[in-house]
Amino acid sequence: MKKLDAPHDMHIGAKFETNKHGRVTVVEYYNTYTVIVAFENTRTIRATTAAKLRSGHVLDRSVAPQSLMVGETVESVKYGTLTIVQVEPENIVVLEDSDGEEIRMIMASVQKLRSHNTPDPVEGNTPTSLDALTKRGKKTKDINRLFKKMLSDYGK
């Protein structure tokens, strides 16, 4: 593959912030579709595009899917509002409170906090009967009666 001259922001050693997996460093630049980067926290090397790199949409595939929780906020009775900073191996989650203090919890506790933070459905919009759930109008009922009559009369 032929290397092209890198743009001013893609030179070797340039650092970019990703949305969910920390910082990356440009290792090599071939063209706009092939940029080799290394993640600073895991040292994983990966190829990506220049557009994804600039927008921060570079994923570290060596990190567990739970790390996608990084950046979420959860509400705790004991600590208040917590932000998930990092997911470590062995199901340990590092959180940070509003004062910047680091708090470590096991994954099960964080999952429980996350489930308590999901909003409940609005009570006023829930249907109270099967008829209200289907919301059939007069026109639909007339068409269904017509189809029933046609099917019952079919072959007579």
Short mmCIF file of N, CA and C in Angstrom, two decimals:
data_model
loop_
_atom_site.label_atom_id
_atom_site.label_comp_id
_atom_site.label_asym_id
_atom_site.label_seq_id
_atom_site.Cartn_x
_atom_site.Cartn_y
_atom_site.Cartn_z
N MET A 1 0.85 -1.17 0.00
CA MET A 1 0.00 0.00 0.00
C MET A 1 0.90 1.24 0.00
N LYS A 2 0.58 2.17 -0.87
CA LYS A 2 1.39 3.38 -1.01
C LYS A 2 1.01 4.39 0.07
N LYS A 3 2.01 4.93 0.73
CA LYS A 3 1.77 5.95 1.75
C LYS A 3 1.64 7.32 1.11
N LEU A 4 0.70 8.09 1.62
CA LEU A 4 0.53 9.48 1.19
C LEU A 4 1.03 10.40 2.28
N ASP A 5 1.25 11.66 1.94
CA ASP A 5 1.64 12.63 2.96
C ASP A 5 0.45 12.85 3.90
N ALA A 6 0.73 12.83 5.18
CA ALA A 6 -0.33 12.98 6.17
C ALA A 6 -0.75 14.44 6.28
N PRO A 7 -2.06 14.68 6.51
CA PRO A 7 -2.50 16.04 6.79
C PRO A 7 -1.88 16.55 8.09
N HIS A 8 -1.96 17.83 8.32
CA HIS A 8 -1.30 18.42 9.49
C HIS A 8 -1.78 17.85 10.82
N ASP A 9 -3.03 17.37 10.89
CA ASP A 9 -3.52 16.83 12.17
C ASP A 9 -3.33 15.31 12.28
N MET A 10 -2.83 14.65 11.25
CA MET A 10 -2.68 13.20 11.26
C MET A 10 -1.21 12.75 11.25
N HIS A 11 -0.30 13.62 11.62
CA HIS A 11 1.11 13.22 11.61
C HIS A 11 1.37 12.14 12.66
N ILE A 12 2.43 11.40 12.47
CA ILE A 12 2.76 10.31 13.39
C ILE A 12 2.99 10.88 14.79
N GLY A 13 2.33 10.29 15.77
CA GLY A 13 2.44 10.75 17.15
C GLY A 13 1.29 11.65 17.58
N ALA A 14 0.42 12.03 16.64
CA ALA A 14 -0.73 12.88 16.99
C ALA A 14 -1.67 12.10 17.89
N LYS A 15 -2.26 12.79 18.87
CA LYS A 15 -3.15 12.14 19.83
C LYS A 15 -4.58 12.63 19.60
N PHE A 16 -5.51 11.68 19.69
CA PHE A 16 -6.93 11.97 19.52
C PHE A 16 -7.69 11.35 20.68
N GLU A 17 -8.77 12.00 21.08
CA GLU A 17 -9.64 11.49 22.15
C GLU A 17 -10.78 10.72 21.49
N THR A 18 -11.04 9.49 21.96
CA THR A 18 -12.18 8.73 21.45
C THR A 18 -13.38 8.95 22.37
N ASN A 19 -14.55 8.61 21.88
CA ASN A 19 -15.76 8.83 22.67
C ASN A 19 -15.87 7.90 23.87
N LYS A 20 -15.39 6.65 23.74
CA LYS A 20 -15.61 5.68 24.80
C LYS A 20 -14.38 4.93 25.27
N HIS A 21 -13.26 5.05 24.57
CA HIS A 21 -12.12 4.20 24.89
C HIS A 21 -10.82 4.96 25.13
N GLY A 22 -10.90 6.17 25.59
CA GLY A 22 -9.69 6.91 25.94
C GLY A 22 -8.99 7.54 24.74
N ARG A 23 -7.69 7.76 24.90
CA ARG A 23 -6.91 8.43 23.87
C ARG A 23 -6.21 7.42 22.96
N VAL A 24 -6.03 7.83 21.70
CA VAL A 24 -5.27 7.02 20.74
C VAL A 24 -4.15 7.88 20.16
N THR A 25 -3.09 7.20 19.71
CA THR A 25 -1.95 7.87 19.09
C THR A 25 -1.81 7.34 17.66
N VAL A 26 -1.59 8.23 16.70
CA VAL A 26 -1.41 7.82 15.31
C VAL A 26 -0.04 7.16 15.18
N VAL A 27 -0.02 5.93 14.68
CA VAL A 27 1.22 5.19 14.49
C VAL A 27 1.70 5.35 13.05
N GLU A 28 0.77 5.17 12.09
CA GLU A 28 1.09 5.35 10.68
C GLU A 28 -0.11 5.90 9.95
N TYR A 29 0.17 6.68 8.89
CA TYR A 29 -0.90 7.23 8.05
C TYR A 29 -0.62 6.79 6.63
N TYR A 30 -1.53 5.99 6.06
CA TYR A 30 -1.38 5.57 4.67
C TYR A 30 -2.20 6.45 3.75
N ASN A 31 -3.49 6.56 4.03
CA ASN A 31 -4.39 7.43 3.28
C ASN A 31 -5.59 7.73 4.18
N THR A 32 -6.59 8.39 3.65
CA THR A 32 -7.72 8.79 4.48
C THR A 32 -8.53 7.59 4.98
N TYR A 33 -8.41 6.46 4.28
CA TYR A 33 -9.16 5.27 4.68
C TYR A 33 -8.37 4.33 5.58
N THR A 34 -7.07 4.51 5.69
CA THR A 34 -6.25 3.62 6.49
C THR A 34 -5.29 4.43 7.36
N VAL A 35 -5.66 4.53 8.63
CA VAL A 35 -4.82 5.20 9.62
C VAL A 35 -4.60 4.17 10.74
N ILE A 36 -3.35 3.88 11.06
CA ILE A 36 -3.03 2.92 12.12
C ILE A 36 -2.88 3.69 13.43
N VAL A 37 -3.64 3.28 14.45
CA VAL A 37 -3.61 3.96 15.75
C VAL A 37 -3.34 2.95 16.86
N ALA A 38 -2.86 3.44 17.99
CA ALA A 38 -2.63 2.62 19.17
C ALA A 38 -3.37 3.26 20.34
N PHE A 39 -4.13 2.46 21.07
CA PHE A 39 -4.84 2.95 22.24
C PHE A 39 -3.83 3.09 23.39
N GLU A 40 -3.87 4.22 24.09
CA GLU A 40 -2.90 4.49 25.14
C GLU A 40 -3.10 3.60 26.36
N ASN A 41 -4.35 3.31 26.72
CA ASN A 41 -4.57 2.55 27.95
C ASN A 41 -4.38 1.05 27.77
N THR A 42 -4.66 0.48 26.59
CA THR A 42 -4.52 -0.96 26.38
C THR A 42 -3.38 -1.33 25.45
N ARG A 43 -2.79 -0.36 24.76
CA ARG A 43 -1.72 -0.58 23.78
C ARG A 43 -2.17 -1.44 22.60
N THR A 44 -3.46 -1.51 22.36
CA THR A 44 -3.99 -2.24 21.21
C THR A 44 -3.78 -1.40 19.96
N ILE A 45 -3.35 -2.06 18.88
CA ILE A 45 -3.13 -1.36 17.61
C ILE A 45 -4.28 -1.72 16.68
N ARG A 46 -4.78 -0.72 15.96
CA ARG A 46 -5.96 -0.92 15.12
C ARG A 46 -5.94 0.03 13.94
N ALA A 47 -6.50 -0.39 12.82
CA ALA A 47 -6.64 0.47 11.64
C ALA A 47 -8.03 1.09 11.66
N THR A 48 -8.11 2.35 11.26
CA THR A 48 -9.39 3.05 11.20
C THR A 48 -9.33 4.07 10.07
N THR A 49 -10.39 4.83 9.88
CA THR A 49 -10.40 5.89 8.87
C THR A 49 -10.12 7.23 9.55
N ALA A 50 -9.69 8.18 8.76
CA ALA A 50 -9.39 9.51 9.30
C ALA A 50 -10.67 10.18 9.83
N ALA A 51 -11.79 9.97 9.15
CA ALA A 51 -13.05 10.58 9.58
C ALA A 51 -13.48 10.04 10.94
N LYS A 52 -13.40 8.71 11.12
CA LYS A 52 -13.78 8.13 12.41
C LYS A 52 -12.82 8.59 13.50
N LEU A 53 -11.57 8.73 13.18
CA LEU A 53 -10.59 9.18 14.16
C LEU A 53 -10.87 10.61 14.60
N ARG A 54 -11.15 11.48 13.66
CA ARG A 54 -11.44 12.88 14.01
C ARG A 54 -12.73 13.02 14.82
N SER A 55 -13.74 12.18 14.52
CA SER A 55 -15.01 12.28 15.24
C SER A 55 -15.02 11.51 16.55
N GLY A 56 -13.98 10.69 16.79
CA GLY A 56 -13.89 9.96 18.05
C GLY A 56 -14.60 8.63 18.06
N HIS A 57 -15.00 8.14 16.89
CA HIS A 57 -15.75 6.89 16.80
C HIS A 57 -14.84 5.68 16.57
N VAL A 58 -13.74 5.61 17.29
CA VAL A 58 -12.82 4.48 17.18
C VAL A 58 -13.06 3.58 18.39
N LEU A 59 -13.32 2.30 18.13
CA LEU A 59 -13.61 1.35 19.20
C LEU A 59 -12.40 0.46 19.46
N ASP A 60 -12.17 0.16 20.72
CA ASP A 60 -11.12 -0.76 21.12
C ASP A 60 -11.76 -2.13 21.31
N ARG A 61 -11.52 -3.02 20.36
CA ARG A 61 -12.18 -4.32 20.39
C ARG A 61 -11.62 -5.25 21.46
N SER A 62 -10.49 -4.90 22.03
CA SER A 62 -9.91 -5.76 23.07
C SER A 62 -10.56 -5.50 24.44
N VAL A 63 -11.36 -4.45 24.55
CA VAL A 63 -12.00 -4.09 25.81
C VAL A 63 -13.38 -4.73 25.84
N ALA A 64 -13.77 -5.19 27.00
CA ALA A 64 -15.07 -5.85 27.16
C ALA A 64 -16.22 -4.90 26.82
N PRO A 65 -17.35 -5.44 26.37
CA PRO A 65 -18.50 -4.60 26.01
C PRO A 65 -19.02 -3.76 27.17
N GLN A 66 -18.76 -4.16 28.43
CA GLN A 66 -19.24 -3.37 29.55
C GLN A 66 -18.61 -1.98 29.56
N SER A 67 -17.47 -1.83 28.90
CA SER A 67 -16.83 -0.52 28.91
C SER A 67 -17.65 0.50 28.14
N LEU A 68 -18.66 0.05 27.41
CA LEU A 68 -19.55 0.98 26.74
C LEU A 68 -20.37 1.77 27.74
N MET A 69 -20.35 1.34 28.99
CA MET A 69 -21.05 2.05 30.05
C MET A 69 -20.30 3.31 30.47
N VAL A 70 -19.04 3.44 30.07
CA VAL A 70 -18.23 4.57 30.49
C VAL A 70 -18.90 5.87 30.05
N GLY A 71 -19.02 6.79 30.98
CA GLY A 71 -19.65 8.07 30.71
C GLY A 71 -21.09 8.16 31.19
N GLU A 72 -21.70 7.03 31.48
CA GLU A 72 -23.09 7.04 31.99
C GLU A 72 -23.10 7.55 33.42
N THR A 73 -24.22 8.16 33.79
CA THR A 73 -24.39 8.60 35.18
C THR A 73 -25.47 7.76 35.83
N VAL A 74 -25.24 7.42 37.08
CA VAL A 74 -26.21 6.66 37.87
C VAL A 74 -26.45 7.39 39.18
N GLU A 75 -27.59 7.16 39.77
CA GLU A 75 -27.95 7.81 41.02
C GLU A 75 -27.83 6.80 42.15
N SER A 76 -27.07 7.13 43.19
CA SER A 76 -26.88 6.27 44.34
C SER A 76 -27.40 6.97 45.58
N VAL A 77 -28.04 6.22 46.47
CA VAL A 77 -28.55 6.79 47.72
C VAL A 77 -27.38 7.23 48.60
N LYS A 78 -26.35 6.41 48.65
CA LYS A 78 -25.22 6.67 49.54
C LYS A 78 -24.28 7.75 49.01
N TYR A 79 -24.00 7.73 47.69
CA TYR A 79 -22.98 8.62 47.12
C TYR A 79 -23.54 9.76 46.26
N GLY A 80 -24.80 9.74 45.92
CA GLY A 80 -25.38 10.77 45.07
C GLY A 80 -25.20 10.41 43.60
N THR A 81 -24.99 11.42 42.75
CA THR A 81 -24.81 11.19 41.32
C THR A 81 -23.40 10.72 41.05
N LEU A 82 -23.28 9.57 40.37
CA LEU A 82 -21.99 8.98 40.05
C LEU A 82 -21.83 8.86 38.54
N THR A 83 -20.62 9.06 38.06
CA THR A 83 -20.31 8.89 36.65
C THR A 83 -19.38 7.70 36.50
N ILE A 84 -19.70 6.79 35.58
CA ILE A 84 -18.84 5.62 35.34
C ILE A 84 -17.62 6.07 34.57
N VAL A 85 -16.44 5.83 35.15
CA VAL A 85 -15.19 6.28 34.56
C VAL A 85 -14.49 5.14 33.81
N GLN A 86 -14.52 3.94 34.38
CA GLN A 86 -13.76 2.84 33.80
C GLN A 86 -14.36 1.52 34.25
N VAL A 87 -14.26 0.51 33.38
CA VAL A 87 -14.66 -0.86 33.74
C VAL A 87 -13.38 -1.68 33.72
N GLU A 88 -13.02 -2.21 34.87
CA GLU A 88 -11.78 -2.98 35.00
C GLU A 88 -12.08 -4.47 34.90
N PRO A 89 -11.03 -5.28 34.70
CA PRO A 89 -11.24 -6.73 34.70
C PRO A 89 -11.78 -7.20 36.05
N GLU A 90 -12.27 -8.39 36.09
CA GLU A 90 -12.83 -8.99 37.31
C GLU A 90 -14.09 -8.27 37.76
N ASN A 91 -14.83 -7.64 36.83
CA ASN A 91 -16.12 -7.02 37.12
C ASN A 91 -16.06 -5.91 38.17
N ILE A 92 -15.02 -5.11 38.14
CA ILE A 92 -14.91 -3.95 39.01
C ILE A 92 -15.18 -2.70 38.16
N VAL A 93 -16.06 -1.83 38.67
CA VAL A 93 -16.39 -0.60 37.96
C VAL A 93 -15.90 0.58 38.78
N VAL A 94 -15.17 1.49 38.11
CA VAL A 94 -14.67 2.68 38.77
C VAL A 94 -15.63 3.82 38.47
N LEU A 95 -16.15 4.45 39.53
CA LEU A 95 -17.08 5.56 39.40
C LEU A 95 -16.48 6.80 40.04
N GLU A 96 -17.02 7.94 39.67
CA GLU A 96 -16.55 9.21 40.24
C GLU A 96 -17.76 10.01 40.68
N ASP A 97 -17.71 10.54 41.91
CA ASP A 97 -18.84 11.35 42.37
C ASP A 97 -18.66 12.80 41.95
N SER A 98 -19.58 13.67 42.34
CA SER A 98 -19.55 15.07 41.91
C SER A 98 -18.35 15.83 42.47
N ASP A 99 -17.76 15.34 43.58
CA ASP A 99 -16.58 15.97 44.16
C ASP A 99 -15.29 15.48 43.53
N GLY A 100 -15.36 14.50 42.63
CA GLY A 100 -14.18 13.97 41.98
C GLY A 100 -13.56 12.79 42.71
N GLU A 101 -14.22 12.30 43.76
CA GLU A 101 -13.69 11.15 44.49
C GLU A 101 -13.96 9.87 43.72
N GLU A 102 -12.96 8.97 43.72
CA GLU A 102 -13.08 7.70 43.02
C GLU A 102 -13.74 6.66 43.91
N ILE A 103 -14.73 5.96 43.36
CA ILE A 103 -15.46 4.93 44.10
C ILE A 103 -15.44 3.66 43.25
N ARG A 104 -15.15 2.52 43.87
CA ARG A 104 -15.12 1.25 43.16
C ARG A 104 -16.28 0.39 43.64
N MET A 105 -16.99 -0.22 42.68
CA MET A 105 -18.11 -1.09 42.98
C MET A 105 -18.02 -2.33 42.08
N ILE A 106 -18.69 -3.39 42.51
CA ILE A 106 -18.76 -4.55 41.64
C ILE A 106 -19.84 -4.32 40.59
N MET A 107 -19.72 -5.04 39.48
CA MET A 107 -20.61 -4.84 38.33
C MET A 107 -22.08 -5.05 38.71
N ALA A 108 -22.38 -6.04 39.54
CA ALA A 108 -23.77 -6.31 39.91
C ALA A 108 -24.41 -5.11 40.60
N SER A 109 -23.66 -4.43 41.46
CA SER A 109 -24.20 -3.24 42.14
C SER A 109 -24.49 -2.13 41.16
N VAL A 110 -23.58 -1.94 40.20
CA VAL A 110 -23.77 -0.88 39.21
C VAL A 110 -24.96 -1.21 38.30
N GLN A 111 -25.09 -2.49 37.92
CA GLN A 111 -26.23 -2.89 37.09
C GLN A 111 -27.55 -2.62 37.83
N LYS A 112 -27.55 -2.86 39.12
CA LYS A 112 -28.75 -2.61 39.94
C LYS A 112 -29.06 -1.11 39.96
N LEU A 113 -28.02 -0.28 40.13
CA LEU A 113 -28.21 1.17 40.12
C LEU A 113 -28.73 1.63 38.76
N ARG A 114 -28.19 1.05 37.68
CA ARG A 114 -28.63 1.42 36.33
C ARG A 114 -30.09 1.05 36.11
N SER A 115 -30.50 -0.11 36.62
CA SER A 115 -31.89 -0.54 36.41
C SER A 115 -32.86 0.34 37.21
N HIS A 116 -32.42 0.85 38.36
CA HIS A 116 -33.28 1.74 39.15
C HIS A 116 -33.40 3.11 38.52
N ASN A 117 -32.46 3.49 37.65
CA ASN A 117 -32.48 4.81 37.04
C ASN A 117 -33.33 4.87 35.78
N THR A 118 -33.78 3.73 35.25
CA THR A 118 -34.60 3.77 34.05
C THR A 118 -35.97 4.33 34.40
N PRO A 119 -36.48 5.26 33.58
CA PRO A 119 -37.78 5.87 33.89
C PRO A 119 -38.92 4.87 33.72
N ASP A 120 -39.91 4.99 34.60
CA ASP A 120 -41.09 4.14 34.53
C ASP A 120 -42.01 4.64 33.42
N PRO A 121 -42.76 3.74 32.77
CA PRO A 121 -43.68 4.20 31.74
C PRO A 121 -44.77 5.08 32.35
N VAL A 122 -45.27 5.98 31.54
CA VAL A 122 -46.30 6.90 32.00
C VAL A 122 -47.60 6.14 32.20
N GLU A 123 -48.22 6.30 33.38
CA GLU A 123 -49.43 5.56 33.73
C GLU A 123 -50.63 5.97 32.89
N GLY A 124 -50.74 7.22 32.50
CA GLY A 124 -51.93 7.71 31.80
C GLY A 124 -52.11 7.11 30.42
N ASN A 125 -51.05 6.69 29.76
CA ASN A 125 -51.15 6.19 28.40
C ASN A 125 -51.34 4.68 28.31
N THR A 126 -51.33 3.97 29.42
CA THR A 126 -51.46 2.53 29.36
C THR A 126 -52.92 2.14 29.14
N PRO A 127 -53.18 1.21 28.22
CA PRO A 127 -54.56 0.80 27.96
C PRO A 127 -55.11 0.00 29.14
N THR A 128 -56.42 0.13 29.37
CA THR A 128 -57.05 -0.55 30.51
C THR A 128 -57.81 -1.79 30.09
N SER A 129 -58.05 -1.96 28.78
CA SER A 129 -58.76 -3.15 28.31
C SER A 129 -58.17 -3.59 26.98
N LEU A 130 -58.57 -4.79 26.55
CA LEU A 130 -58.09 -5.30 25.27
C LEU A 130 -58.62 -4.45 24.13
N ASP A 131 -59.85 -3.97 24.25
CA ASP A 131 -60.44 -3.13 23.22
C ASP A 131 -59.66 -1.82 23.08
N ALA A 132 -59.24 -1.25 24.19
CA ALA A 132 -58.47 -0.01 24.15
C ALA A 132 -57.07 -0.25 23.58
N LEU A 133 -56.56 -1.47 23.77
CA LEU A 133 -55.24 -1.80 23.26
C LEU A 133 -55.25 -1.91 21.74
N THR A 134 -56.29 -2.51 21.18
CA THR A 134 -56.35 -2.71 19.74
C THR A 134 -56.79 -1.45 18.99
N LYS A 135 -57.57 -0.60 19.62
CA LYS A 135 -58.03 0.66 19.04
C LYS A 135 -58.63 0.48 17.65
N ARG A 136 -59.56 -0.42 17.55
CA ARG A 136 -60.21 -0.63 16.26
C ARG A 136 -61.32 0.39 16.08
N GLY A 137 -61.38 0.94 14.91
CA GLY A 137 -62.44 1.89 14.61
C GLY A 137 -63.64 1.18 14.00
N LYS A 138 -64.70 1.95 13.74
CA LYS A 138 -65.93 1.40 13.16
C LYS A 138 -65.67 0.84 11.78
N LYS A 139 -64.82 1.50 11.02
CA LYS A 139 -64.53 1.07 9.66
C LYS A 139 -63.85 -0.31 9.67
N THR A 140 -62.90 -0.52 10.58
CA THR A 140 -62.20 -1.80 10.68
C THR A 140 -63.17 -2.90 11.06
N LYS A 141 -64.08 -2.61 12.00
CA LYS A 141 -65.07 -3.62 12.42
C LYS A 141 -66.00 -3.99 11.27
N ASP A 142 -66.40 -2.99 10.47
CA ASP A 142 -67.26 -3.26 9.32
C ASP A 142 -66.54 -4.13 8.29
N ILE A 143 -65.27 -3.88 8.05
CA ILE A 143 -64.49 -4.66 7.09
C ILE A 143 -64.33 -6.09 7.59
N ASN A 144 -64.08 -6.24 8.90
CA ASN A 144 -63.93 -7.59 9.46
C ASN A 144 -65.25 -8.38 9.35
N ARG A 145 -66.39 -7.73 9.59
CA ARG A 145 -67.69 -8.40 9.44
C ARG A 145 -67.90 -8.83 7.99
N LEU A 146 -67.53 -7.96 7.05
CA LEU A 146 -67.67 -8.26 5.63
C LEU A 146 -66.82 -9.46 5.26
N PHE A 147 -65.55 -9.51 5.74
CA PHE A 147 -64.67 -10.65 5.46
C PHE A 147 -65.23 -11.93 6.07
N LYS A 148 -65.75 -11.88 7.29
CA LYS A 148 -66.33 -13.06 7.93
C LYS A 148 -67.50 -13.59 7.10
N LYS A 149 -68.35 -12.65 6.63
CA LYS A 149 -69.52 -13.06 5.83
C LYS A 149 -69.07 -13.68 4.52
N MET A 150 -68.05 -13.09 3.89
CA MET A 150 -67.55 -13.62 2.63
C MET A 150 -66.97 -15.02 2.85
N LEU A 151 -66.22 -15.23 3.93
CA LEU A 151 -65.61 -16.53 4.18
C LEU A 151 -66.65 -17.58 4.53
N SER A 152 -67.67 -17.18 5.30
CA SER A 152 -68.72 -18.15 5.65
C SER A 152 -69.57 -18.50 4.45
N ASP A 153 -69.79 -17.55 3.52
CA ASP A 153 -70.60 -17.80 2.33
C ASP A 153 -69.80 -18.43 1.20
N TYR A 154 -68.49 -18.52 1.34
CA TYR A 154 -67.64 -19.05 0.28
C TYR A 154 -67.93 -20.53 0.06
N GLY A 155 -68.22 -20.90 -1.16
CA GLY A 155 -68.47 -22.29 -1.50
C GLY A 155 -69.91 -22.72 -1.35
N LYS A 156 -70.82 -21.82 -0.97
CA LYS A 156 -72.24 -22.20 -0.85
C LYS A 156 -72.95 -22.00 -2.13
#
